[in-house]
mmCIF file of C-alpha atoms in Angstrom:
data_model
loop_
_atom_site.group_PDB
_atom_site.id
_atom_site.type_symbol
_atom_site.label_atom_id
_atom_site.label_comp_id
_atom_site.label_asym_id
_atom_site.label_seq_id
_atom_site.Cartn_x
_atom_site.Cartn_y
_atom_site.Cartn_z
ATOM 1 C CA MET A 8 85.820 -9.295 69.276
ATOM 2 C CA ILE A 9 85.264 -7.284 72.662
ATOM 3 C CA ILE A 10 82.961 -4.379 72.956
ATOM 4 C CA ASP A 11 85.314 -1.972 72.690
ATOM 5 C CA GLU A 12 86.241 -2.839 69.352
ATOM 6 C CA HIS A 13 83.065 -2.919 68.272
ATOM 7 C CA LEU A 14 82.818 0.692 69.593
ATOM 8 C CA LEU A 15 85.686 2.108 67.412
ATOM 9 C CA ILE A 16 84.208 0.246 64.443
ATOM 10 C CA LEU A 17 80.753 1.918 65.219
ATOM 11 C CA VAL A 18 82.799 5.090 65.807
ATOM 12 C CA LEU A 19 83.964 4.596 62.217
ATOM 13 C CA ALA A 20 80.779 3.502 60.584
ATOM 14 C CA LEU A 21 79.150 6.250 61.850
ATOM 15 C CA LEU A 22 81.605 8.978 60.208
ATOM 16 C CA LEU A 23 81.422 7.216 56.889
ATOM 17 C CA ASP A 24 77.792 6.903 56.987
ATOM 18 C CA ARG A 25 77.235 10.292 57.815
ATOM 19 C CA ILE A 26 80.159 11.582 54.691
ATOM 20 C CA MET A 27 79.138 8.460 52.411
ATOM 21 C CA GLY A 28 75.652 7.754 52.944
ATOM 22 C CA ASP A 29 74.300 5.199 50.612
ATOM 23 C CA PRO A 30 76.095 5.156 47.378
ATOM 24 C CA ASP A 31 74.197 4.289 44.215
ATOM 25 C CA TRP A 32 76.686 3.446 42.320
ATOM 26 C CA LEU A 33 77.337 0.445 44.573
ATOM 27 C CA TRP A 34 74.040 -0.985 44.456
ATOM 28 C CA GLN A 35 73.419 -0.640 40.924
ATOM 29 C CA ARG A 36 76.366 -3.427 40.638
ATOM 30 C CA LEU A 37 75.585 -5.820 43.286
ATOM 31 C CA PRO A 38 72.669 -6.393 45.378
ATOM 32 C CA HIS A 39 72.031 -4.605 49.220
ATOM 33 C CA PRO A 40 72.335 -6.962 51.946
ATOM 34 C CA VAL A 41 68.617 -5.882 53.096
ATOM 35 C CA VAL A 42 67.420 -6.981 49.419
ATOM 36 C CA LEU A 43 69.323 -10.340 50.476
ATOM 37 C CA PHE A 44 67.589 -10.845 53.663
ATOM 38 C CA GLY A 45 63.906 -9.851 51.557
ATOM 39 C CA LYS A 46 64.645 -12.456 49.815
ATOM 40 C CA ALA A 47 64.981 -15.072 52.116
ATOM 41 C CA ILE A 48 62.184 -13.568 53.935
ATOM 42 C CA SER A 49 59.958 -13.735 50.887
ATOM 43 C CA PHE A 50 60.599 -17.427 50.467
ATOM 44 C CA PHE A 51 59.717 -18.281 53.724
ATOM 45 C CA ASP A 52 56.431 -16.166 53.331
ATOM 46 C CA ARG A 53 55.801 -18.106 49.723
ATOM 47 C CA HIS A 54 56.313 -21.636 51.230
ATOM 48 C CA PHE A 55 54.856 -21.317 54.541
ATOM 49 C CA ASN A 56 52.301 -18.310 54.738
ATOM 50 C CA VAL A 57 49.402 -20.911 53.255
ATOM 51 C CA ARG A 58 46.084 -19.422 52.897
ATOM 52 C CA ASP A 59 44.299 -22.635 52.834
ATOM 53 C CA LEU A 60 45.926 -23.075 56.633
ATOM 54 C CA PRO A 61 44.237 -21.941 59.877
ATOM 55 C CA GLY A 62 45.237 -18.881 61.706
ATOM 56 C CA MET A 63 46.996 -20.822 64.499
ATOM 57 C CA ALA A 64 49.328 -23.057 61.834
ATOM 58 C CA ARG A 65 49.659 -19.963 60.053
ATOM 59 C CA ARG A 66 50.647 -18.054 63.194
ATOM 60 C CA ARG A 67 53.444 -21.601 64.280
ATOM 61 C CA ASN A 68 54.728 -21.274 60.506
ATOM 62 C CA GLY A 69 55.261 -17.529 61.139
ATOM 63 C CA VAL A 70 57.420 -17.900 64.650
ATOM 64 C CA MET A 71 59.381 -20.722 62.940
ATOM 65 C CA SER A 72 60.228 -19.064 59.951
ATOM 66 C CA ILE A 73 61.629 -16.193 61.766
ATOM 67 C CA ILE A 74 63.212 -18.357 63.867
ATOM 68 C CA ALA A 75 65.543 -19.784 61.025
ATOM 69 C CA LEU A 76 65.807 -16.304 59.472
ATOM 70 C CA LEU A 77 67.084 -15.196 62.748
ATOM 71 C CA PHE A 78 69.425 -18.224 63.557
ATOM 72 C CA GLY A 79 70.541 -17.892 59.630
ATOM 73 C CA ALA A 80 71.342 -13.746 60.361
ATOM 74 C CA VAL A 81 73.121 -15.362 63.289
ATOM 75 C CA ILE A 82 75.482 -17.831 61.255
ATOM 76 C CA ALA A 83 76.131 -14.669 58.403
ATOM 77 C CA GLY A 84 77.478 -12.466 60.650
ATOM 78 C CA SER A 85 79.682 -14.958 62.909
ATOM 79 C CA ALA A 86 80.907 -16.143 59.203
ATOM 80 C CA VAL A 87 81.800 -13.023 57.738
ATOM 81 C CA HIS A 88 83.049 -11.495 61.268
ATOM 82 C CA GLY A 89 85.451 -14.667 61.430
ATOM 83 C CA LEU A 90 86.411 -14.251 58.220
ATOM 84 C CA LEU A 91 87.619 -10.746 58.313
ATOM 85 C CA ALA A 92 89.304 -10.715 61.543
ATOM 86 C CA PHE A 93 91.402 -12.688 59.634
ATOM 87 C CA PHE A 94 92.721 -9.557 58.446
ATOM 88 C CA GLY A 95 93.471 -7.571 61.100
ATOM 89 C CA TRP A 96 93.279 -3.664 60.797
ATOM 90 C CA PHE A 97 92.195 -4.382 57.444
ATOM 91 C CA GLY A 98 88.999 -6.410 57.909
ATOM 92 C CA ILE A 99 88.333 -3.546 60.949
ATOM 93 C CA LEU A 100 87.911 -1.145 57.880
ATOM 94 C CA VAL A 101 86.242 -3.528 55.700
ATOM 95 C CA GLU A 102 83.858 -4.108 59.214
ATOM 96 C CA ALA A 103 82.710 -0.046 59.352
ATOM 97 C CA GLY A 104 82.183 -0.043 56.041
ATOM 98 C CA LEU A 105 79.864 -3.007 55.984
ATOM 99 C CA VAL A 106 78.280 -1.734 59.233
ATOM 100 C CA ALA A 107 77.969 1.951 57.650
ATOM 101 C CA ILE A 108 75.861 -0.026 54.785
ATOM 102 C CA PHE A 109 72.663 -0.477 57.810
ATOM 103 C CA LEU A 110 73.433 3.207 58.896
ATOM 104 C CA ALA A 111 71.130 5.802 57.468
ATOM 105 C CA GLN A 112 72.605 9.100 58.443
ATOM 106 C CA LYS A 113 73.040 10.517 55.291
ATOM 107 C CA SER A 114 70.156 9.103 53.468
ATOM 108 C CA LEU A 115 67.856 9.578 56.075
ATOM 109 C CA ALA A 116 68.559 13.365 56.087
ATOM 110 C CA ASP A 117 69.290 13.451 52.540
ATOM 111 C CA HIS A 118 65.639 12.342 51.227
ATOM 112 C CA VAL A 119 63.431 14.071 54.232
ATOM 113 C CA GLY A 120 65.301 17.091 52.835
ATOM 114 C CA GLU A 121 64.010 16.722 49.623
ATOM 115 C CA VAL A 122 60.531 17.573 50.514
ATOM 116 C CA SER A 123 61.678 20.573 51.629
ATOM 117 C CA LYS A 124 63.119 21.192 48.401
ATOM 118 C CA ALA A 125 60.262 20.059 46.517
ATOM 119 C CA LEU A 126 58.133 22.155 48.541
ATOM 120 C CA ARG A 127 60.039 25.457 47.979
ATOM 121 C CA SER A 128 60.563 24.623 44.379
ATOM 122 C CA GLU A 129 57.420 22.779 43.530
ATOM 123 C CA GLY A 130 54.885 23.774 45.721
ATOM 124 C CA LEU A 131 52.353 21.149 47.318
ATOM 125 C CA ASP A 132 52.202 18.612 44.216
ATOM 126 C CA GLY A 133 56.493 18.351 44.243
ATOM 127 C CA GLY A 134 55.941 17.712 48.288
ATOM 128 C CA ARG A 135 53.260 15.007 48.013
ATOM 129 C CA ARG A 136 55.496 13.114 45.124
ATOM 130 C CA ALA A 137 58.595 13.840 47.947
ATOM 131 C CA VAL A 138 56.892 12.929 50.442
ATOM 132 C CA SER A 139 55.277 9.281 48.935
ATOM 133 C CA ARG A 140 58.797 8.373 48.719
ATOM 134 C CA ILE A 141 59.514 8.230 52.127
ATOM 135 C CA VAL A 142 56.010 7.773 54.207
ATOM 136 C CA GLY A 143 52.940 5.103 53.887
ATOM 137 C CA ARG A 144 50.178 7.395 53.942
ATOM 138 C CA ASP A 145 48.027 8.516 51.194
ATOM 139 C CA PRO A 146 49.958 11.431 49.482
ATOM 140 C CA GLU A 147 46.794 13.298 47.751
ATOM 141 C CA THR A 148 45.158 13.632 51.625
ATOM 142 C CA LEU A 149 47.963 15.794 53.094
ATOM 143 C CA ASP A 150 48.177 19.802 52.974
ATOM 144 C CA GLU A 151 51.493 21.546 53.142
ATOM 145 C CA PRO A 152 51.528 21.403 56.884
ATOM 146 C CA GLY A 153 50.783 17.216 56.444
ATOM 147 C CA VAL A 154 53.617 16.717 54.164
ATOM 148 C CA CYS A 155 55.640 18.721 56.184
ATOM 149 C CA ARG A 156 54.620 16.843 59.368
ATOM 150 C CA ALA A 157 54.982 13.467 57.540
ATOM 151 C CA ALA A 158 57.804 14.025 56.767
ATOM 152 C CA ILE A 159 59.302 15.231 60.608
ATOM 153 C CA GLU A 160 58.058 12.007 61.660
ATOM 154 C CA SER A 161 59.666 9.530 59.570
ATOM 155 C CA LEU A 162 62.458 11.596 59.977
ATOM 156 C CA ALA A 163 62.052 11.384 63.864
ATOM 157 C CA GLU A 164 60.531 6.879 63.417
ATOM 158 C CA ASN A 165 63.462 6.725 61.380
ATOM 159 C CA PHE A 166 66.388 7.815 63.583
ATOM 160 C CA SER A 167 65.282 5.440 66.050
ATOM 161 C CA ASP A 168 65.041 2.162 63.827
ATOM 162 C CA GLY A 169 67.846 3.076 61.325
ATOM 163 C CA VAL A 170 70.238 4.729 62.878
ATOM 164 C CA VAL A 171 70.144 4.170 67.183
ATOM 165 C CA ALA A 172 69.190 0.447 66.524
ATOM 166 C CA PRO A 173 71.345 -0.826 64.360
ATOM 167 C CA ALA A 174 74.070 0.941 66.135
ATOM 168 C CA LEU A 175 73.009 -0.213 69.846
ATOM 169 C CA TRP A 176 72.786 -3.694 68.388
ATOM 170 C CA TYR A 177 75.812 -3.508 66.586
ATOM 171 C CA ALA A 178 77.804 -2.221 69.581
ATOM 172 C CA VAL A 179 76.483 -4.632 72.078
ATOM 173 C CA PHE A 180 76.636 -8.052 69.905
ATOM 174 C CA GLY A 181 78.410 -7.573 66.488
ATOM 175 C CA LEU A 182 78.083 -8.330 63.471
ATOM 176 C CA PRO A 183 75.611 -10.881 64.570
ATOM 177 C CA GLY A 184 73.203 -8.863 66.291
ATOM 178 C CA LEU A 185 73.322 -6.853 63.609
ATOM 179 C CA PHE A 186 72.249 -9.346 61.387
ATOM 180 C CA VAL A 187 69.848 -10.070 63.519
ATOM 181 C CA TYR A 188 68.328 -6.730 64.084
ATOM 182 C CA LYS A 189 68.306 -5.515 60.422
ATOM 183 C CA MET A 190 67.071 -9.523 59.492
ATOM 184 C CA LEU A 191 64.044 -8.763 62.474
ATOM 185 C CA ASN A 192 63.592 -5.206 61.148
ATOM 186 C CA THR A 193 63.043 -5.845 57.467
ATOM 187 C CA ALA A 194 60.294 -8.792 58.315
ATOM 188 C CA ASP A 195 58.242 -6.517 60.070
ATOM 189 C CA SER A 196 58.504 -4.019 57.270
ATOM 190 C CA MET A 197 57.440 -7.228 54.590
ATOM 191 C CA ILE A 198 55.093 -9.355 56.790
ATOM 192 C CA GLY A 199 54.686 -7.810 60.391
ATOM 193 C CA HIS A 200 51.140 -5.936 58.980
ATOM 194 C CA LYS A 201 47.559 -6.096 60.295
ATOM 195 C CA SER A 202 46.668 -7.473 57.193
ATOM 196 C CA GLU A 203 44.503 -10.433 56.473
ATOM 197 C CA THR A 204 47.443 -12.466 54.701
ATOM 198 C CA TYR A 205 49.794 -11.517 57.342
ATOM 199 C CA ILE A 206 48.197 -10.777 60.637
ATOM 200 C CA ASP A 207 49.202 -15.018 61.977
ATOM 201 C CA PHE A 208 51.916 -15.574 59.375
ATOM 202 C CA GLY A 209 53.945 -12.140 60.615
ATOM 203 C CA TRP A 210 52.822 -12.060 64.535
ATOM 204 C CA ALA A 211 56.051 -13.006 66.103
ATOM 205 C CA ALA A 212 58.393 -10.808 63.463
ATOM 206 C CA ALA A 213 55.545 -7.672 64.970
ATOM 207 C CA ARG A 214 56.060 -8.882 68.566
ATOM 208 C CA LEU A 215 59.847 -9.343 68.060
ATOM 209 C CA ASP A 216 60.639 -6.082 66.520
ATOM 210 C CA ASP A 217 58.827 -4.056 68.978
ATOM 211 C CA VAL A 218 61.346 -6.097 71.687
ATOM 212 C CA ALA A 219 64.578 -5.469 69.844
ATOM 213 C CA ASN A 220 63.295 -1.324 69.217
ATOM 214 C CA TRP A 221 62.484 -0.613 72.781
ATOM 215 C CA PRO A 222 65.879 0.349 74.081
ATOM 216 C CA ALA A 223 66.898 2.384 70.922
ATOM 217 C CA ALA A 224 63.335 4.134 70.598
ATOM 218 C CA ARG A 225 64.005 5.222 74.766
ATOM 219 C CA LEU A 226 67.811 6.290 73.998
ATOM 220 C CA SER A 227 66.639 8.357 70.991
ATOM 221 C CA ILE A 228 64.805 10.738 73.446
ATOM 222 C CA LEU A 229 68.256 11.505 75.193
ATOM 223 C CA LEU A 230 69.972 12.119 71.448
ATOM 224 C CA ILE A 231 67.508 14.127 70.278
ATOM 225 C CA ALA A 232 66.910 16.145 73.757
ATOM 226 C CA ALA A 233 70.930 16.516 73.180
ATOM 227 C CA GLY A 234 70.069 17.963 69.273
ATOM 228 C CA ALA A 235 67.617 20.213 70.502
ATOM 229 C CA LEU A 236 69.667 21.485 73.348
ATOM 230 C CA ALA A 237 72.327 22.191 70.580
ATOM 231 C CA LYS A 238 70.531 23.673 68.419
ATOM 232 C CA LYS A 239 67.920 25.771 70.121
ATOM 233 C CA GLY A 240 68.995 26.211 74.074
ATOM 234 C CA LEU A 241 67.897 24.643 77.291
ATOM 235 C CA SER A 242 64.191 25.354 76.921
ATOM 236 C CA ALA A 243 63.903 23.285 73.702
ATOM 237 C CA LEU A 244 65.762 20.471 76.224
ATOM 238 C CA GLY A 245 62.997 20.840 78.727
ATOM 239 C CA ASN A 246 60.376 20.178 76.277
ATOM 240 C CA THR A 247 61.490 17.436 74.669
ATOM 241 C CA ILE A 248 61.844 15.582 77.313
ATOM 242 C CA ARG A 249 58.673 16.633 78.937
ATOM 243 C CA VAL A 250 56.576 15.688 75.485
ATOM 244 C CA ALA A 251 58.615 12.576 74.761
ATOM 245 C CA VAL A 252 57.713 11.112 78.686
ATOM 246 C CA ARG A 253 54.112 12.760 78.493
ATOM 247 C CA ASP A 254 53.138 11.854 74.783
ATOM 248 C CA GLY A 255 55.167 9.612 73.781
ATOM 249 C CA GLY A 256 52.385 6.930 74.592
ATOM 250 C CA LEU A 257 49.761 7.931 72.584
ATOM 251 C CA HIS A 258 50.957 6.235 69.272
ATOM 252 C CA ARG A 259 49.882 2.805 68.248
ATOM 253 C CA SER A 260 53.351 1.953 68.069
ATOM 254 C CA PRO A 261 55.151 1.235 71.241
ATOM 255 C CA ASN A 262 58.135 2.861 70.282
ATOM 256 C CA SER A 263 57.644 5.023 67.064
ATOM 257 C CA GLY A 264 56.081 7.587 69.404
ATOM 258 C CA ARG A 265 58.606 8.217 71.622
ATOM 259 C CA PRO A 266 61.248 9.748 68.663
ATOM 260 C CA GLU A 267 58.022 11.344 67.167
ATOM 261 C CA ALA A 268 56.813 12.999 70.402
ATOM 262 C CA ALA A 269 60.711 13.846 71.119
ATOM 263 C CA MET A 270 60.926 15.761 68.336
ATOM 264 C CA ALA A 271 57.596 17.563 68.869
ATOM 265 C CA GLY A 272 58.717 18.638 71.462
ATOM 266 C CA ALA A 273 61.620 19.768 70.373
ATOM 267 C CA LEU A 274 60.089 21.558 67.690
ATOM 268 C CA ASP A 275 57.393 22.194 69.459
ATOM 269 C CA ILE A 276 54.649 21.349 66.766
ATOM 270 C CA GLN A 277 52.146 18.959 66.915
ATOM 271 C CA LEU A 278 52.687 15.419 65.286
ATOM 272 C CA ALA A 279 50.628 11.983 64.294
ATOM 273 C CA GLY A 280 46.879 12.998 64.939
ATOM 274 C CA PRO A 281 44.604 11.500 61.915
ATOM 275 C CA ARG A 282 46.107 10.320 58.994
ATOM 276 C CA VAL A 283 44.981 7.753 56.003
ATOM 277 C CA TYR A 284 46.671 4.843 54.495
ATOM 278 C CA GLY A 285 44.923 3.404 51.701
ATOM 279 C CA GLY A 286 41.812 5.179 51.849
ATOM 280 C CA GLU A 287 41.782 4.044 55.983
ATOM 281 C CA VAL A 288 41.595 6.361 58.058
ATOM 282 C CA VAL A 289 43.899 5.717 60.975
ATOM 283 C CA ARG A 290 42.831 7.478 64.126
ATOM 284 C CA GLU A 291 45.120 8.959 66.930
ATOM 285 C CA PRO A 292 45.897 11.522 69.891
ATOM 286 C CA MET A 293 48.089 14.260 68.567
ATOM 287 C CA ILE A 294 51.208 14.238 70.174
ATOM 288 C CA ASN A 295 51.758 18.204 71.931
ATOM 289 C CA GLY A 296 47.983 19.030 70.870
ATOM 290 C CA SER A 297 49.591 22.067 73.286
ATOM 291 C CA GLY A 298 51.765 22.966 70.227
ATOM 292 C CA ARG A 299 51.886 24.728 67.154
ATOM 293 C CA ASP A 300 49.079 23.254 64.897
ATOM 294 C CA ILE A 301 50.716 24.242 61.403
ATOM 295 C CA ALA A 302 53.956 22.770 60.560
ATOM 296 C CA THR A 303 56.214 24.352 57.746
ATOM 297 C CA VAL A 304 59.153 24.040 55.503
ATOM 298 C CA ASN A 305 61.302 26.135 57.980
ATOM 299 C CA ASP A 306 60.163 23.257 60.894
ATOM 300 C CA VAL A 307 61.486 20.189 58.070
ATOM 301 C CA ASP A 308 65.131 22.131 57.696
ATOM 302 C CA SER A 309 65.302 22.338 61.720
ATOM 303 C CA GLY A 310 64.175 18.954 61.947
ATOM 304 C CA ILE A 311 66.825 17.810 60.152
ATOM 305 C CA SER A 312 69.255 19.948 61.753
ATOM 306 C CA ILE A 313 68.539 18.629 65.331
ATOM 307 C CA PHE A 314 68.835 14.737 63.583
ATOM 308 C CA TYR A 315 72.252 15.483 62.608
ATOM 309 C CA SER A 316 72.967 16.777 65.988
ATOM 310 C CA ALA A 317 71.209 14.093 67.626
ATOM 311 C CA CYS A 318 73.587 11.814 65.302
ATOM 312 C CA THR A 319 77.078 13.884 66.369
ATOM 313 C CA MET A 320 76.095 12.802 70.021
ATOM 314 C CA LEU A 321 75.284 9.569 69.292
ATOM 315 C CA THR A 322 79.252 8.764 67.688
ATOM 316 C CA LEU A 323 80.555 11.095 70.716
ATOM 317 C CA VAL A 324 78.927 8.756 73.148
ATOM 318 C CA ALA A 325 80.131 5.595 71.399
ATOM 319 C CA PHE A 326 83.613 7.001 70.967
ATOM 320 C CA ALA A 327 83.484 7.938 74.859
ATOM 321 C CA ALA A 328 82.405 4.699 75.685
ATOM 322 C CA PHE A 329 85.352 2.977 73.572
ATOM 323 C CA LEU A 330 87.508 5.616 75.383
ATOM 324 C CA LEU A 331 86.591 4.573 78.575
ATOM 325 C CA LEU A 332 86.555 0.701 77.803
ATOM 326 C CA LEU A 333 90.139 1.110 77.001
#
């Protein structure tokens, strides 16, 4: 399939995901593809991440494991695409539905929106419960502005690796590229930690995930800037770009700081800074330190609005690219 067909399918998938999201009724009956990826990763983790092995041996096993997993993802993506190619336009529609499964526009906005709703209706305790479903930090350590910042940071970061990156990998490489990206991203979330158990075995997965997300993180800046322009005007556009360029590298992740800094500039609030994970304080500089230091529920709602505008811009860019290639 040539790239213009990828772009057409991507546009259909983005529209479908925007409308339908992640249907719970479907995944109550069928295993989600990411769950299957997770089971494959767990298999390699159980059999090759042996505690008694020295660090270099575990790192070698981790490298070989992720190579095998990514090779399997390429084979699976190619096989599924090859099968669907026999069915013409029906196959294209089915592939669009499959691609939509790996996107997270509506589901991400819904989860972050639940934090806003909980804060308004149930107060701080409700907001903490809602935000604990989307972030890993200790919710008990968060006051209301902290809950709001956590929700906004999750929204911005996951825009890059939950929407832009899978869209980009599919647009360029089709289903094999999308499967590779989601396998790698799932592996990073499962084994790409700096804990004693995974610092060696998950080293390759974490490094490759950083590489895979590099282009999308930078593209996310432009998309969030376009969303800020649509919702808040020209000054927000300038602030988004300025803060993203200046503070995007302050985050410990080489990629997550880019969309977070862009969103911080768009909303003119401070993000990141010291946070608590598992009782341990992670100290990082504040992104957009000159912005407002109190994030509010209204900022969460504004962030969702900018996020949706950025998603719309991504769809329009894909459609424009399709028309140009056509």
